[in-house]
XYZ file of C-alpha atoms in Angstrom:
354
model
C 59.587 -28.126 -13.029
C 62.414 -29.359 -11.403
C 62.624 -33.238 -10.481
C 62.476 -34.234 -6.780
C 65.400 -35.349 -4.759
C 65.688 -35.102 -0.818
C 68.469 -32.944 -0.615
C 66.179 -30.621 -2.851
C 63.674 -30.543 -0.602
C 65.660 -29.503 2.161
C 67.471 -26.696 0.379
C 63.927 -25.449 -0.624
C 62.899 -25.500 3.008
C 65.662 -23.806 3.725
C 65.147 -20.937 1.653
C 61.264 -20.631 2.039
C 60.431 -17.384 3.882
C 56.966 -16.135 5.352
C 55.953 -14.606 2.009
C 52.916 -15.799 0.069
C 55.031 -16.246 -3.036
C 57.316 -18.205 -1.791
C 54.865 -20.398 0.365
C 52.391 -21.010 -2.947
C 55.961 -21.828 -5.059
C 56.968 -24.442 -2.604
C 53.535 -25.829 -2.286
C 52.841 -26.064 -5.449
C 56.074 -27.869 -6.142
C 55.199 -30.343 -3.306
C 51.635 -31.169 -4.684
C 53.167 -32.239 -8.019
C 55.792 -34.333 -6.486
C 52.629 -35.946 -4.534
C 53.916 -39.377 -5.279
C 56.857 -38.724 -2.781
C 54.355 -37.484 -0.110
C 56.069 -39.977 2.595
C 59.340 -38.816 2.341
C 57.963 -35.013 1.703
C 56.048 -35.070 5.104
C 59.013 -36.661 7.235
C 61.125 -34.335 5.506
C 59.130 -31.371 6.357
C 58.899 -32.526 10.523
C 62.378 -33.134 10.517
C 63.289 -29.412 9.215
C 60.289 -28.089 11.318
C 62.006 -29.468 14.448
C 65.366 -27.789 13.290
C 64.521 -24.505 12.444
C 64.455 -21.540 14.637
C 60.975 -20.822 16.578
C 60.208 -17.296 14.013
C 60.533 -19.912 11.407
C 58.111 -22.443 12.633
C 54.746 -20.898 11.612
C 55.819 -20.430 8.200
C 56.046 -24.101 8.361
C 52.602 -24.869 9.262
C 51.638 -22.049 6.860
C 52.894 -24.331 4.099
C 51.594 -27.929 5.144
C 48.174 -26.030 5.327
C 48.455 -24.793 1.763
C 49.830 -28.348 0.870
C 46.920 -30.231 2.481
C 44.199 -28.109 1.574
C 45.423 -27.617 -2.029
C 46.363 -31.209 -2.683
C 42.824 -32.698 -1.861
C 41.437 -32.404 -5.568
C 44.662 -34.191 -6.578
C 44.011 -37.182 -3.966
C 43.846 -37.691 0.027
C 47.754 -38.659 0.206
C 49.211 -35.597 1.870
C 46.037 -35.163 4.401
C 46.500 -38.482 5.296
C 50.358 -38.260 5.993
C 50.290 -34.854 7.784
C 47.486 -36.218 9.915
C 50.198 -38.679 11.478
C 52.772 -35.773 12.426
C 50.632 -32.857 13.082
C 50.693 -33.858 17.121
C 54.407 -33.938 16.923
C 54.534 -30.541 14.923
C 52.309 -28.845 17.220
C 53.967 -29.968 20.288
C 57.032 -28.827 19.139
C 55.851 -25.250 18.262
C 54.663 -25.196 21.651
C 57.559 -26.271 23.203
C 59.707 -23.427 21.285
C 58.516 -20.641 23.214
C 56.828 -19.131 20.286
C 55.264 -15.443 20.329
C 51.578 -15.050 21.241
C 50.644 -14.091 17.511
C 52.271 -17.415 16.630
C 49.834 -19.813 18.798
C 46.706 -17.109 17.452
C 47.508 -17.819 13.987
C 47.694 -21.563 14.638
C 44.569 -21.879 16.618
C 43.191 -19.823 13.281
C 44.550 -22.532 11.236
C 42.638 -25.432 13.677
C 39.358 -23.283 13.215
C 39.911 -23.263 9.460
C 40.309 -26.994 9.767
C 37.295 -27.970 11.592
C 35.152 -25.354 9.859
C 36.138 -26.721 6.530
C 36.405 -30.292 7.403
C 40.017 -30.572 7.048
C 39.869 -33.085 9.769
C 37.576 -34.521 11.994
C 36.769 -33.065 15.008
C 38.443 -35.468 17.804
C 41.882 -34.685 15.180
C 41.355 -31.191 15.735
C 40.979 -31.648 19.488
C 43.933 -33.468 19.641
C 45.912 -31.097 17.681
C 44.781 -28.423 19.905
C 45.983 -30.495 23.112
C 49.519 -30.720 21.598
C 49.296 -26.760 20.982
C 47.287 -25.542 23.990
C 47.366 -28.031 26.053
C 43.296 -28.413 26.003
C 40.864 -29.942 23.539
C 39.019 -26.631 23.245
C 40.541 -23.981 20.693
C 41.097 -20.715 23.117
C 39.297 -17.710 21.776
C 40.979 -15.962 19.400
C 40.657 -11.993 18.905
C 39.831 -11.108 15.618
C 39.687 -7.094 14.679
C 39.171 -6.246 18.399
C 36.586 -9.155 19.200
C 36.850 -12.442 20.596
C 35.164 -15.589 18.990
C 35.009 -18.683 20.405
C 35.703 -21.727 18.018
C 33.753 -24.705 17.231
C 33.877 -27.310 19.709
C 33.858 -24.641 22.625
C 32.793 -25.799 26.022
C 29.678 -23.321 26.010
C 28.730 -24.969 22.652
C 29.187 -28.669 23.876
C 27.328 -27.852 27.380
C 24.198 -26.484 26.090
C 23.789 -30.182 23.680
C 23.013 -28.413 20.536
C 25.063 -30.319 18.003
C 23.719 -28.280 14.933
C 26.190 -27.673 12.529
C 26.130 -24.324 11.606
C 27.756 -22.883 8.617
C 29.635 -19.573 9.218
C 33.058 -17.902 8.314
C 36.425 -19.046 9.295
C 37.965 -16.826 11.752
C 40.731 -14.997 10.128
C 39.517 -15.432 6.249
C 37.019 -12.458 6.322
C 38.673 -11.609 3.052
C 37.459 -12.935 -0.180
C 39.495 -16.433 -0.787
C 42.022 -15.869 -3.680
C 42.968 -18.122 -6.703
C 45.224 -17.915 -9.540
C 45.535 -19.748 -12.647
C 49.359 -21.277 -12.466
C 51.259 -23.863 -14.758
C 52.886 -26.611 -13.286
C 54.838 -28.961 -15.546
C 52.986 -27.479 -18.746
C 49.647 -27.988 -17.245
C 47.168 -25.259 -16.036
C 45.755 -25.557 -12.712
C 43.974 -23.396 -10.439
C 45.816 -23.162 -7.148
C 43.825 -21.240 -4.198
C 45.852 -19.177 -1.437
C 44.253 -20.771 1.720
C 47.130 -19.861 4.278
C 45.257 -17.616 6.805
C 47.681 -14.817 7.017
C 48.284 -11.994 5.207
C 51.110 -10.250 7.175
C 51.788 -6.853 7.205
C 55.527 -5.692 5.967
C 55.938 -9.124 3.700
C 59.432 -9.196 2.543
C 60.066 -7.859 -1.175
C 61.611 -9.880 -3.795
C 65.261 -9.164 -4.557
C 64.259 -8.166 -8.142
C 61.427 -5.813 -7.018
C 64.019 -4.071 -4.711
C 66.085 -3.760 -7.286
C 63.947 -2.327 -9.853
C 62.727 0.563 -7.150
C 66.324 1.430 -6.536
C 67.270 1.563 -10.331
C 64.047 3.941 -11.024
C 65.108 6.236 -8.144
C 68.085 6.751 -10.296
C 66.411 8.929 -12.424
C 64.057 10.729 -9.621
C 63.519 14.263 -9.859
C 66.107 15.116 -7.007
C 68.767 13.872 -9.185
C 67.770 15.749 -12.450
C 70.413 18.268 -12.862
C 68.908 20.129 -15.989
C 65.598 21.081 -14.157
C 67.266 22.707 -11.276
C 69.642 24.684 -13.501
C 66.487 25.652 -15.447
C 64.936 26.869 -12.027
C 67.887 28.478 -10.644
C 68.393 30.129 -14.053
C 65.032 31.750 -13.615
C 64.691 35.368 -13.883
C 64.658 36.835 -10.596
C 61.607 39.127 -12.163
C 59.065 36.370 -11.837
C 59.370 35.942 -7.971
C 59.686 39.315 -7.101
C 56.522 41.823 -6.593
C 58.775 44.835 -6.570
C 59.159 43.849 -10.574
C 55.877 45.198 -11.286
C 56.578 48.729 -10.305
C 59.121 48.708 -12.940
C 56.908 48.013 -16.051
C 56.799 50.631 -18.392
C 54.415 49.151 -20.942
C 51.872 46.727 -21.880
C 54.609 44.487 -23.898
C 56.835 44.258 -21.085
C 53.844 43.346 -18.888
C 52.795 40.303 -21.289
C 56.665 39.091 -21.607
C 57.072 39.167 -18.184
C 53.603 37.335 -17.445
C 54.760 34.688 -20.122
C 57.981 34.171 -18.099
C 55.743 33.683 -14.971
C 53.722 31.459 -16.647
C 56.725 29.394 -17.835
C 58.140 29.303 -14.517
C 54.730 28.247 -12.457
C 54.588 25.031 -15.197
C 58.119 24.265 -14.594
C 57.815 24.171 -10.843
C 54.463 22.536 -10.912
C 56.200 19.568 -12.981
C 58.850 19.722 -10.971
C 57.199 19.483 -7.287
C 54.332 16.661 -8.645
C 57.767 14.622 -9.614
C 59.499 15.423 -6.028
C 55.872 14.464 -4.306
C 56.064 11.180 -6.342
C 59.473 10.103 -5.419
C 58.896 10.908 -1.966
C 55.907 8.666 -1.909
C 58.820 6.186 -3.627
C 61.479 6.503 -0.909
C 59.148 6.048 1.668
C 58.012 2.729 0.028
C 61.875 1.853 -0.909
C 62.274 2.432 3.024
C 59.938 -0.046 4.008
C 60.818 -2.328 1.399
C 64.373 -2.034 2.774
C 63.159 -2.539 6.215
C 61.245 -5.780 5.573
C 64.007 -7.107 3.559
C 66.604 -6.414 6.040
C 64.260 -8.322 8.971
C 64.049 -11.178 6.530
C 67.891 -11.294 5.739
C 67.990 -11.082 9.678
C 66.298 -14.229 9.772
C 67.857 -16.028 7.126
C 71.121 -15.309 8.834
C 70.370 -16.554 12.114
C 68.971 -19.709 10.233
C 72.226 -19.974 8.452
C 74.123 -18.930 11.895
C 72.062 -22.016 13.178
C 72.857 -24.355 10.386
C 76.590 -23.911 10.762
C 77.049 -24.450 14.637
C 74.783 -27.567 13.677
C 77.014 -28.932 11.198
C 80.407 -27.619 12.686
C 79.214 -29.967 15.681
C 78.445 -32.630 13.796
C 82.157 -32.203 11.974
C 83.957 -31.897 15.533
C 82.200 -35.242 16.525
C 83.295 -37.164 13.287
C 86.524 -35.662 13.957
C 86.637 -36.884 17.046
C 85.742 -40.240 15.803
C 88.727 -40.164 13.071
C 91.342 -39.408 16.029
C 90.008 -42.705 18.041
C 89.940 -44.584 14.943
C 93.835 -43.535 14.269
C 94.919 -44.022 18.031
C 93.299 -47.710 17.719
C 94.900 -48.271 14.163
C 98.322 -47.237 15.709
C 97.834 -49.353 18.961
C 97.241 -52.928 17.019
C 100.230 -54.767 16.030
C 102.031 -54.665 13.123
C 101.701 -58.026 11.501
C 104.213 -57.407 9.068
C 107.350 -56.602 11.907
C 106.760 -60.046 13.481
C 109.619 -62.528 13.620
C 108.920 -65.664 11.223
C 108.478 -68.375 13.768
C 108.136 -71.017 11.081
C 111.543 -70.463 9.401
C 113.430 -73.464 11.622
C 110.250 -75.805 11.669
C 109.871 -78.466 9.120
C 107.030 -78.360 7.020
C 103.592 -79.863 8.411
C 102.958 -83.340 6.236
C 100.535 -83.514 3.917
C 97.073 -85.833 4.081
C 99.115 -88.227 1.574
C 102.154 -88.244 3.918
C 100.042 -89.509 6.792
C 97.916 -91.749 4.579
C 101.222 -93.793 3.908
C 102.548 -93.201 7.212
C 99.501 -95.220 8.434
C 99.755 -98.267 6.136
C 103.287 -98.679 7.370
């Protein structure tokens, strides 16, 4: 696992995408370098604030994954994130997010409340930053609305008994997997409450599917030639009228059976190819969408640094102008050439005694 540098962290955050693998990989790296938790969280907030609106939710999923999976290692990340989450939720709320983004963040808040990740006053504080109200709004799940912990109706009833219930948005069984971190085997639990449809594929998976399609049924010229060279009799009923004896009939039956086998096999391969091409079409669409998002991020970053370069060049120009306006001390006339040298301390002392 690579060593920690702030520059490396910024690059990893820039490369972060919404896929579960991307979030989990970076989460594991951050947890491994938890001794740098302070600079990690500070940099995370700074990059979140810079990120385009569409990517801010991915940053929040990353924070959620780190906060919950780092608890078994220590409370550092939970405490550090606690101090910046209000700013983070406010930043997301002010970025004109899509309703589904707000909905997903409210699910995270509900999960944090259910699992005791943060105390209820903190959850209300985060909800206020995100929603403008302490009460987490109703979240639609599978066509129905469910109320969050801390809902006003529950408070008015005076019922403060905590009832265990599944976290909204996490009806699916929580997944875990064994991973190796710096030579040590650990169990990483997948906690981010999202399994978005259309996760972008990894480039190597996309390349593998494309390469496999190079050997698809429709590109098999040899089989197509065999099918084209089948005797016309195997597909014409009129050929039966021309049969003169049993031997000829048996030969035609064998040819028909061979033709059926060839066509059945080829049709099955074509059906598989059709499914693979549908899969590839979906993968390409999702991959293209991700690349468009990354392109937008790169364009935003380019504009940001072009503006920074422009400002630096302005400073450079002003410094040069200022230097040009300063006097050149080497070109000043020598005003000491016709004057006697100043007396030394010894000369002054002797003159005083005389």
